[in-house]
Structure formats: structure tokens, C-alpha cells
PDB file of C-alpha atoms in Angstrom:
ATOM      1  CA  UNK A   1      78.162  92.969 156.606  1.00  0.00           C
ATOM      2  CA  UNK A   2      81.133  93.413 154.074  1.00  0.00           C
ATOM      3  CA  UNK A   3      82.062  91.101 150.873  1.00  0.00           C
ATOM      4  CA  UNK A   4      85.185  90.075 152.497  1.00  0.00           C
ATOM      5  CA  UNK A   5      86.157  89.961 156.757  1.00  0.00           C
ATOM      6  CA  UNK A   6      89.737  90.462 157.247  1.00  0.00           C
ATOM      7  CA  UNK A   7      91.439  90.163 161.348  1.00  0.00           C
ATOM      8  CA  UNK A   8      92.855  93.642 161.904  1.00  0.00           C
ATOM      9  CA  UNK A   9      95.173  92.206 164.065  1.00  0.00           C
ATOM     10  CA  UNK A  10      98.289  93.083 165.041  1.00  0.00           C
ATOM     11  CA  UNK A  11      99.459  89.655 165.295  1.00  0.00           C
ATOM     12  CA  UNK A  12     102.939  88.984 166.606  1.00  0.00           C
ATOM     13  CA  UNK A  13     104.838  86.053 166.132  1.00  0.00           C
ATOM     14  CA  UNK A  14     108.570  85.059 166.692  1.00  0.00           C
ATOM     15  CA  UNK A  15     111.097  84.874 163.805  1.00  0.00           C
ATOM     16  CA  UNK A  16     110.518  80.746 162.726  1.00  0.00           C
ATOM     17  CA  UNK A  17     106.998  80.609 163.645  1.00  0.00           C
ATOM     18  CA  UNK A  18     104.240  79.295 161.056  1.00  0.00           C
ATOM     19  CA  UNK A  19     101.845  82.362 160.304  1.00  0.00           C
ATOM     20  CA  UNK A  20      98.319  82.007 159.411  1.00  0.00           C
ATOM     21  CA  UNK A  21      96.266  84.993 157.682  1.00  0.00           C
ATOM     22  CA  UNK A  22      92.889  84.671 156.941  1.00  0.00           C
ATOM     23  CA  UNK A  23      89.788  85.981 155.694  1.00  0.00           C
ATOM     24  CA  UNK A  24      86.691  85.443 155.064  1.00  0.00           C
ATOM     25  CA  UNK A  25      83.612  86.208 152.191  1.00  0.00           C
ATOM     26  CA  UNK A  26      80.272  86.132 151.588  1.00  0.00           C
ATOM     27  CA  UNK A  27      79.643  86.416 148.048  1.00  0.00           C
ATOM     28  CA  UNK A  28      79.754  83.019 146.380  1.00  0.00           C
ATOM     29  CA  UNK A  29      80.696  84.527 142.940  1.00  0.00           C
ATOM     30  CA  UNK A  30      84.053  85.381 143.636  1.00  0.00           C
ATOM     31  CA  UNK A  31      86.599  83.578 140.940  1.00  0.00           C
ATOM     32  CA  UNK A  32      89.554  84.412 141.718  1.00  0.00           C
ATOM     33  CA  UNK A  33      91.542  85.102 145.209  1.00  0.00           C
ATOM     34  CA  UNK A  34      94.950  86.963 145.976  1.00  0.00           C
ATOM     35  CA  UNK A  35      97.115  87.755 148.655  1.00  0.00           C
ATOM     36  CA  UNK A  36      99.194  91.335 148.362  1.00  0.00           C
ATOM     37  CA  UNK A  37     101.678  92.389 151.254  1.00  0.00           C
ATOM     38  CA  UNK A  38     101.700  96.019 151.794  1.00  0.00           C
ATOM     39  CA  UNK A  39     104.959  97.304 153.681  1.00  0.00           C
ATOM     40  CA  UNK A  40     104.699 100.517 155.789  1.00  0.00           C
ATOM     41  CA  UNK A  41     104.480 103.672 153.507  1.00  0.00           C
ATOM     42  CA  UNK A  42     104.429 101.283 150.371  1.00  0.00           C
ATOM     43  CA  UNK A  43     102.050 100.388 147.783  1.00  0.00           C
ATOM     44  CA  UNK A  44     100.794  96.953 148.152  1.00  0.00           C
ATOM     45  CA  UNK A  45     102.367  94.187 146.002  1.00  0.00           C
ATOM     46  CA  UNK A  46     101.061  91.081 144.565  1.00  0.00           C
ATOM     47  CA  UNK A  47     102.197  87.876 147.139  1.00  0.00           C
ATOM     48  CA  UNK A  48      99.761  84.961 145.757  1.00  0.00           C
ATOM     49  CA  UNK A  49      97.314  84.624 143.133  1.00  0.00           C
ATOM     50  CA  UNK A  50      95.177  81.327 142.575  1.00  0.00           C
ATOM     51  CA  UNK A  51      92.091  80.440 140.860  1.00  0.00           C
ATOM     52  CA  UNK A  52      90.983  77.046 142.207  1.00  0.00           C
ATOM     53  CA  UNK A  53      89.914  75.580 145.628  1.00  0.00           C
ATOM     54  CA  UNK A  54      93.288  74.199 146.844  1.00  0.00           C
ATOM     55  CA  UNK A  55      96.880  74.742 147.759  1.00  0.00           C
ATOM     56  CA  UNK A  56      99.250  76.751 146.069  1.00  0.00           C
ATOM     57  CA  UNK A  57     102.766  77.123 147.473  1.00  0.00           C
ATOM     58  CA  UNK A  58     105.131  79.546 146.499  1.00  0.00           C
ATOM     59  CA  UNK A  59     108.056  79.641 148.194  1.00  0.00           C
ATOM     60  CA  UNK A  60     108.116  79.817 151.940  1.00  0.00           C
ATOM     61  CA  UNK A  61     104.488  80.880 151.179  1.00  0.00           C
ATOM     62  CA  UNK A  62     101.053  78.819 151.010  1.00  0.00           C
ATOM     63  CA  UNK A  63      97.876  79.994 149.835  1.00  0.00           C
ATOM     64  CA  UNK A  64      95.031  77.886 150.504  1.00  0.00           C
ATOM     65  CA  UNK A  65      91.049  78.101 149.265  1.00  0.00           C
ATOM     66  CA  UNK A  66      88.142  76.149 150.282  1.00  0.00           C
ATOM     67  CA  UNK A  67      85.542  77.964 148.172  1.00  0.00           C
ATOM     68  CA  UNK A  68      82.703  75.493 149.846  1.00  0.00           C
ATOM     69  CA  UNK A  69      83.390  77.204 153.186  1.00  0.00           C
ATOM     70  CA  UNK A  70      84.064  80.414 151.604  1.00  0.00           C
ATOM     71  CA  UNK A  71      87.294  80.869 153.130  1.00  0.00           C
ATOM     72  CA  UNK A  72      91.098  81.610 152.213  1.00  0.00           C
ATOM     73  CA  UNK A  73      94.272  81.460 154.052  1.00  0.00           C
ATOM     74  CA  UNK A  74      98.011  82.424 153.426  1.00  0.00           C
ATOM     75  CA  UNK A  75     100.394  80.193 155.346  1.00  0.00           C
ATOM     76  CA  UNK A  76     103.816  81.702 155.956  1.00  0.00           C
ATOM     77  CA  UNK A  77     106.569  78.555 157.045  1.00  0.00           C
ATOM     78  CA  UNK A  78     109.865  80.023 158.852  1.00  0.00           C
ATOM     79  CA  UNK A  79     108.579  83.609 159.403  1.00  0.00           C
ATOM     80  CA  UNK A  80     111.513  86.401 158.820  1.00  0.00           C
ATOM     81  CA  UNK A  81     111.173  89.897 160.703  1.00  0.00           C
ATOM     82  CA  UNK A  82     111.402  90.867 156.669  1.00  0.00           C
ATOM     83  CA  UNK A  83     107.822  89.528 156.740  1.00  0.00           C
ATOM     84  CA  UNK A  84     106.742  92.032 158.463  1.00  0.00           C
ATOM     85  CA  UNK A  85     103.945  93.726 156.711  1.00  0.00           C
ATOM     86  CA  UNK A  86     100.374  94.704 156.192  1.00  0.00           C
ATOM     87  CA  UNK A  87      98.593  91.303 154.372  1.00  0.00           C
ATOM     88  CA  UNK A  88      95.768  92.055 152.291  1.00  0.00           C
ATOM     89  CA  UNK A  89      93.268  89.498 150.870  1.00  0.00           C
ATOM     90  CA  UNK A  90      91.776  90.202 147.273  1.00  0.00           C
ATOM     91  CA  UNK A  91      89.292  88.411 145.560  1.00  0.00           C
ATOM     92  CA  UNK A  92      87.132  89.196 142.451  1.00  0.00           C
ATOM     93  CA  UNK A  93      83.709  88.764 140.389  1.00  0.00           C
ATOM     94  CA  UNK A  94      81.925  89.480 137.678  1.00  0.00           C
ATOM     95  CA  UNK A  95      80.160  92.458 137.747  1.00  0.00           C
ATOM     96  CA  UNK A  96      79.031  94.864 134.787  1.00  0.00           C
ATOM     97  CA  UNK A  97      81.068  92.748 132.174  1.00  0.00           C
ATOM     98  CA  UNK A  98      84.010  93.079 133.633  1.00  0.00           C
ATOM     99  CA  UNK A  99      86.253  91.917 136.868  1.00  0.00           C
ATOM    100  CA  UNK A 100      85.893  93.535 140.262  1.00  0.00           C
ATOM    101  CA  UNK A 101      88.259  92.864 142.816  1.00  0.00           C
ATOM    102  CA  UNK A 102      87.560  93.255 146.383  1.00  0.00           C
ATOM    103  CA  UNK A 103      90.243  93.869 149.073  1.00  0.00           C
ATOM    104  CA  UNK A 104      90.017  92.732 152.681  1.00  0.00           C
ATOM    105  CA  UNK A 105      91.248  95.606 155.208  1.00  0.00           C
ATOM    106  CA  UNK A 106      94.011  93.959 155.727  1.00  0.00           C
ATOM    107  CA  UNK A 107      96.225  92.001 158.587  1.00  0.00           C
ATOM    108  CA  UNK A 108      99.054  93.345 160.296  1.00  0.00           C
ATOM    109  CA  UNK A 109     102.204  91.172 161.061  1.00  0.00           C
ATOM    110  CA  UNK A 110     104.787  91.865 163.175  1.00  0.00           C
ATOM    111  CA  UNK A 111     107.501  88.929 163.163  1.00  0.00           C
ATOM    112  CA  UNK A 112     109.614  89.563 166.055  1.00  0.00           C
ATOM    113  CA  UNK A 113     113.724  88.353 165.721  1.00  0.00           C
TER     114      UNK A 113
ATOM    115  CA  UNK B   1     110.770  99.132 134.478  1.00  0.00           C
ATOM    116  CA  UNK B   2     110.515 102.020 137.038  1.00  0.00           C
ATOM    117  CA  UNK B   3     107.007 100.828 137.864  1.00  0.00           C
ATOM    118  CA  UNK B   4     103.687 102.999 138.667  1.00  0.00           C
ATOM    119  CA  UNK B   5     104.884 106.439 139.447  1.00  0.00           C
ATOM    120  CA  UNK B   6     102.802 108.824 141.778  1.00  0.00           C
ATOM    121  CA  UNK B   7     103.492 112.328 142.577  1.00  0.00           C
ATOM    122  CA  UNK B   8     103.319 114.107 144.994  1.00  0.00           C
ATOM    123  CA  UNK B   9     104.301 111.455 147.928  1.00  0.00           C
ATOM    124  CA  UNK B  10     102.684 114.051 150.150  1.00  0.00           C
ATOM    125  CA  UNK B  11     100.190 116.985 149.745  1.00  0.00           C
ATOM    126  CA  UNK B  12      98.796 118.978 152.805  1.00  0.00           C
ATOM    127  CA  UNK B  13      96.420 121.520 151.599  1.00  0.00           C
ATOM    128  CA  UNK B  14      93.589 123.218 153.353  1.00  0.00           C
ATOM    129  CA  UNK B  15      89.946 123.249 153.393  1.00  0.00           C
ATOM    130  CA  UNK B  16      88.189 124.155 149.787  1.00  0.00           C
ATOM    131  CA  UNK B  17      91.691 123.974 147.654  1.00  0.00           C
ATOM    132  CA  UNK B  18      92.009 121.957 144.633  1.00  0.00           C
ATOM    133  CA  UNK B  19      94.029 119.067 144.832  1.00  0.00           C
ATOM    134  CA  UNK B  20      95.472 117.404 142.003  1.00  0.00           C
ATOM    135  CA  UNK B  21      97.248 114.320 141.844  1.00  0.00           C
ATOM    136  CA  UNK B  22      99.693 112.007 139.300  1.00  0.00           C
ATOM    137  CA  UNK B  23      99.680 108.781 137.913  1.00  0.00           C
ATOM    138  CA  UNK B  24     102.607 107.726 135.504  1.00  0.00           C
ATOM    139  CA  UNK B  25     101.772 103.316 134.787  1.00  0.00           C
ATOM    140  CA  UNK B  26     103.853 100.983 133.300  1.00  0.00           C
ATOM    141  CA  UNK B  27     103.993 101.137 129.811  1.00  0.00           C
ATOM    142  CA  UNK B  28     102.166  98.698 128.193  1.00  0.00           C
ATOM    143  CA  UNK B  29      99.814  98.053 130.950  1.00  0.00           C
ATOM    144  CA  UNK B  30      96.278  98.677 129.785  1.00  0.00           C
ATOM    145  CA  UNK B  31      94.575  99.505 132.803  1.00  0.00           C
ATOM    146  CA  UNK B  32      94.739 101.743 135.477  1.00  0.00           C
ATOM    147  CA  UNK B  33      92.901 101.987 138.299  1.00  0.00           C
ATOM    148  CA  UNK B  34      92.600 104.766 141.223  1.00  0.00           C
ATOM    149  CA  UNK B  35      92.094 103.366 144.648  1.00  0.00           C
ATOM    150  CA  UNK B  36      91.954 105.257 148.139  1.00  0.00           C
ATOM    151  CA  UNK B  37      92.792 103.481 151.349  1.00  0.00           C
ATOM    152  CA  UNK B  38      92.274 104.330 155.012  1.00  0.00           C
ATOM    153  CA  UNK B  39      92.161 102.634 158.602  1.00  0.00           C
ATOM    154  CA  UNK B  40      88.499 102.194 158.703  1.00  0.00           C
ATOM    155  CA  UNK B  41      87.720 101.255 155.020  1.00  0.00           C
ATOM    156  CA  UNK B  42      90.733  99.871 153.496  1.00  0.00           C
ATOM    157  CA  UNK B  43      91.746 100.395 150.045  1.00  0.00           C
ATOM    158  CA  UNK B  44      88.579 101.488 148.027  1.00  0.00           C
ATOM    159  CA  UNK B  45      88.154 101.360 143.990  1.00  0.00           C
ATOM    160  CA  UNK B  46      87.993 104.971 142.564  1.00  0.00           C
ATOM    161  CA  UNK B  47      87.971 104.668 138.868  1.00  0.00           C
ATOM    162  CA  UNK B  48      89.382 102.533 136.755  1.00  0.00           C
ATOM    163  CA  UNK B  49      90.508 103.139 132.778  1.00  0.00           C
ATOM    164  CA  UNK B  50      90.848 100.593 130.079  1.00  0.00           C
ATOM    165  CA  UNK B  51      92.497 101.995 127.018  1.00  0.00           C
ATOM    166  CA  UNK B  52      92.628 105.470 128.450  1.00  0.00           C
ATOM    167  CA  UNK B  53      88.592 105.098 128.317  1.00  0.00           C
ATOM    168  CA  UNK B  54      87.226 105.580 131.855  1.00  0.00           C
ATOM    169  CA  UNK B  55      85.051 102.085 132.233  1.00  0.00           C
ATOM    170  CA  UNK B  56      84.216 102.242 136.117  1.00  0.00           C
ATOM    171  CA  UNK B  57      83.595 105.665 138.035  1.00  0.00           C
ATOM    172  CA  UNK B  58      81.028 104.498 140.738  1.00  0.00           C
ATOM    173  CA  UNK B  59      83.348 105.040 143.543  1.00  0.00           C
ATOM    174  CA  UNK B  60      84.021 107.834 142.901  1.00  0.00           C
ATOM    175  CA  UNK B  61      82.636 109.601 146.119  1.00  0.00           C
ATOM    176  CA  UNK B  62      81.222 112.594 144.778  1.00  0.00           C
ATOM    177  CA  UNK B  63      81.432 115.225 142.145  1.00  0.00           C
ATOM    178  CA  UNK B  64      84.220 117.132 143.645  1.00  0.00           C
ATOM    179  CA  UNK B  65      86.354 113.921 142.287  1.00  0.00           C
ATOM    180  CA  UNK B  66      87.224 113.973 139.083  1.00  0.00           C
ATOM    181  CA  UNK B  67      89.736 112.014 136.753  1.00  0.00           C
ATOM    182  CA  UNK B  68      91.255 112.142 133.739  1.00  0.00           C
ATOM    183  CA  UNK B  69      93.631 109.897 131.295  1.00  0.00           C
ATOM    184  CA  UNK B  70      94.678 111.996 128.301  1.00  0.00           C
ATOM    185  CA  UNK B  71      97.247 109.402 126.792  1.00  0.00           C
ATOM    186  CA  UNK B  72      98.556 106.053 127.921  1.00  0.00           C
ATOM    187  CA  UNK B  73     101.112 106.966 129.852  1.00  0.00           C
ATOM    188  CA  UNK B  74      99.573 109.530 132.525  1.00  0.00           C
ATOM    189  CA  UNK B  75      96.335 110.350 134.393  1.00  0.00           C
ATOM    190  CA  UNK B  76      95.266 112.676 137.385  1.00  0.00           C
ATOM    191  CA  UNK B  77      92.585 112.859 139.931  1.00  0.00           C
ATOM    192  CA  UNK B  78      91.745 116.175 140.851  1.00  0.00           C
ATOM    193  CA  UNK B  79      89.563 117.382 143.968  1.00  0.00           C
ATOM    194  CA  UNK B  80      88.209 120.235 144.094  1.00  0.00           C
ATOM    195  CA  UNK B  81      87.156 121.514 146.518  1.00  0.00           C
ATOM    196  CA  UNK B  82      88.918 119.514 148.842  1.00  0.00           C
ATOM    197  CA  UNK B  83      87.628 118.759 152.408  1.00  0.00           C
ATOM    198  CA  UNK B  84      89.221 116.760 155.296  1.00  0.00           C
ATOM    199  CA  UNK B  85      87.134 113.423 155.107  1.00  0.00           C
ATOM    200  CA  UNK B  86      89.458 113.531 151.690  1.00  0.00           C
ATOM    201  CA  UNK B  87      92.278 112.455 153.829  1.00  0.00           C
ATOM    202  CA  UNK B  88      93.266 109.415 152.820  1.00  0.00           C
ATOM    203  CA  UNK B  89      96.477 107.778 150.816  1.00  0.00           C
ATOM    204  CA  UNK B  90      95.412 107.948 147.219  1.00  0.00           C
ATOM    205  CA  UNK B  91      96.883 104.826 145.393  1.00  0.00           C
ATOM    206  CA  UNK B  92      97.360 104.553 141.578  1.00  0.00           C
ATOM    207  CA  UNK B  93      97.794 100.934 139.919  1.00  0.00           C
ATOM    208  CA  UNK B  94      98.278  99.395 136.469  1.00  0.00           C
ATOM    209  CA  UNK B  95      97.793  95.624 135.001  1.00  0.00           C
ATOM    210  CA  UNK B  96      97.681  93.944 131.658  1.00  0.00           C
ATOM    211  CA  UNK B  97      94.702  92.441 132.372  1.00  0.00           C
ATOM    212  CA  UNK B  98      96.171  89.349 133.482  1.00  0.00           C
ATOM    213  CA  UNK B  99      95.922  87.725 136.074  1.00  0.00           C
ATOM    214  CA  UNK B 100      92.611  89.081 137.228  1.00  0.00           C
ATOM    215  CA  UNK B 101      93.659  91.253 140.285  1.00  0.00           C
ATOM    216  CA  UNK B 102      97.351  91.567 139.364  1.00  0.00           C
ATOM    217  CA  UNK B 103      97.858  94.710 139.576  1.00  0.00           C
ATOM    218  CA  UNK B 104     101.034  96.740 140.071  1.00  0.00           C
ATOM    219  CA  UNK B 105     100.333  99.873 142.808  1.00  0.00           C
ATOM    220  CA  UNK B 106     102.469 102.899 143.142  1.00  0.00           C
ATOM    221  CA  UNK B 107     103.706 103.942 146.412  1.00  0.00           C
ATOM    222  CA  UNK B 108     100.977 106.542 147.089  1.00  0.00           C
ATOM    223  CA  UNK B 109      99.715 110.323 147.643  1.00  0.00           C
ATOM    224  CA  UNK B 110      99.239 110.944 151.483  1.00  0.00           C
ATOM    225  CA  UNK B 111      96.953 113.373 151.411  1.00  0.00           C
ATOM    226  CA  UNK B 112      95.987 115.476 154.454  1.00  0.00           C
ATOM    227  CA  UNK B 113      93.343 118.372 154.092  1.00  0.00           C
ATOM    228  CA  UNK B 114      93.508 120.859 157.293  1.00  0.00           C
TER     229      UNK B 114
END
């Protein structure tokens, strides 16, 4: 079983609809949880970043955990087609004395105009 | 800032060549980190540096990887000899340290060994 379970997807969704990306983990050390969107032929890039069980909005963007459930999401409100993009969960732990970070395999979304 | 620089964008070499490729971070970022990513496995840790010191090399998949940082603003991971389970897009990234799992990537070697 891996750290962290990520949907594959593809999920498509018209342009205005409410996306939800999810994943879910297994080792109850992780600290810290991001989101990264990763366009085609890109390097990924850093969407969301929280520490906390909780909300964090940012933007058209939401990033929720619930570390009792060991769960995140990453709500997107009023989907563009410019959202379209590879979403990739991180998280990270102690381990050795310093920080590992975990990456889900990642979520692709197709928003369609 | 012209962010994390990688070259080349694409490499296709064949079976049993040496492969080597670049990392340029951001200056001022102390870390770097080497990651590989494909369909089945996602993006996997390599190696990472602090300082130009190599902290973290037990991804590394074998001893036919091999990195280096000589100063803090460039670093390369060599293969040799190459083989084409090495396919993959090799992805070089850089951070301050802060926050934990910020990390800036570069837009990637795709590497394809024939």
C-alpha cells in the first residue's frame, strides 16, 4: 500500500463547475500537506501549502485537512479551462532529522469551456 | 529570477551511453533536490543537497546514478551506463527551506534511452 493514494483520474468537468481533488495517507506523522499543479510538459508548481487540520482558501482555491481521517482535499470554485492541469498532493515527515515530502501520483483535470 | 534551469529539455541516447544532466537553482536557495517522475510511480526523490553537501541519496536507484554539486549554483546527475527503465522526466528543484515542501521545480529532462 503507498504513503499517499491519489485518483488518477481524468476527471472532466465544465468551465464553472466546483472541482474536488483528493487524496488520501496512511502515515499519521505527516506535518505538513501541499497541493502543486503540474501543467503538461511543465515542472510542477506550488498551489497550496497548510500546516493545520482545517480550511485554507486562497483565491478561487480551497485546501482542506482533516488529519483525524487522514485525508486532504483541494476545492477549486468557478473552474477555468486554464485549470487544466495535472494536481499533485504533497505531504511530509520527519525522517532521518530532516523533512521528507511525499507526492501523490497525481490527478488529472480537464475543465472543458 | 529566471527560476530552476535544466538542460537538456530532451536527451535520447541509446542503450549503455552516459547520460548527463543540468541543474542551474535559484540563487540563494539552499537546497536542491533531484526527483524522477513517470506514469506508474509519480515523481520520486533522487537526492537531495543542503549546502552543496549531498544529505539524502537513498533513491538513488542504483550505482549507475550518480550526482554531483560542485558550487551553489549548479549540479548534474550523470548515468552511466544508461538503460531504458531510465526513461523517465528527470526533475531538478530548489527551496530555502521554507515552507517545508516549497519547492521551486524546473521544467524537466525527458529522457528516453533506445
Amino acid at each position: 500500500q503507498k504513503e499517499v493514494e491519489q485518483d488518477p483520474g481524468p476527471l472532466s468537468v465544465p468551465e464553472g463547475a466546483i472541482v474536488s481533488l483528493n487524496c488520501t495517507y496512511s502515515n499519521s506523522a505527516f506535518q505538513y500537506f501541499m497541493w502543486y499543479r503540474q501543467y503538461s510538459r511543465k515542472g510542477p508548481e506550488l498551489l497550496m501549502y497548510t500546516y493545520s487540520s482545517g480550511n485554507k482558501e486562497d483565491g478561487r482555491f480551497t485546501a482542506q485537512v482533516d488529519k483525524s481521517s487522514k485525508y486532504i482535499s483541494l476545492f477549486i470554485r468557478d473552474s477555468q479551462p486554464s485549470d487544466s492541469a495535472t494536481y499533485l498532493c504533497a505531504m511530509s515527515a520527519r525522517s532521518g532529522g530532516y523533512q521528507k515530502v511525499t507526492f501523490g501520483t497525481g490527478t488529472k483535470l480537464q475543465v472543458i469551456p | 529570477d529566471a527560476g530552476v534551469i535544466q538542460s537538456p529539455r530532451h536527451e535520447v541516447t541509446e542503450m549503455g551511453q552516459e547520460v548527463t544532466l543540468r541543474c542551474k537553482p535559484i540563487s540563494g536557495h539552499d537546497y536542491l533536490f533531484w526527483y524522477r517522475q513517470t506514469m506508474m510511480r509519480g515523481l520520486e526523490l533522487l537526492i537531495y543537497f543542503n549546502n552543496n553537501v549531498p544529505i539524502d541519496d537513498s533513491g538513488m536507484p542504483e550505482d549507475r546514478f550518480s550526482a554531483k554539486m560542485p558550487n551553489a549554483s549548479f549540479s548534474t546527475l550523470k548515468i552511466q551506463p544508461s538503460e531504458p527503465r531510465d526513461s523517465a522526466v528527470y526533475f531538478c528543484a530548489s527551496s530555502t527551506g521554507f515552507p517545508i515542501g516549497g519547492y521551486t521545480f524546473g521544467s524537466g529532462t525527458r529522457l528516453t534511452v533506445v
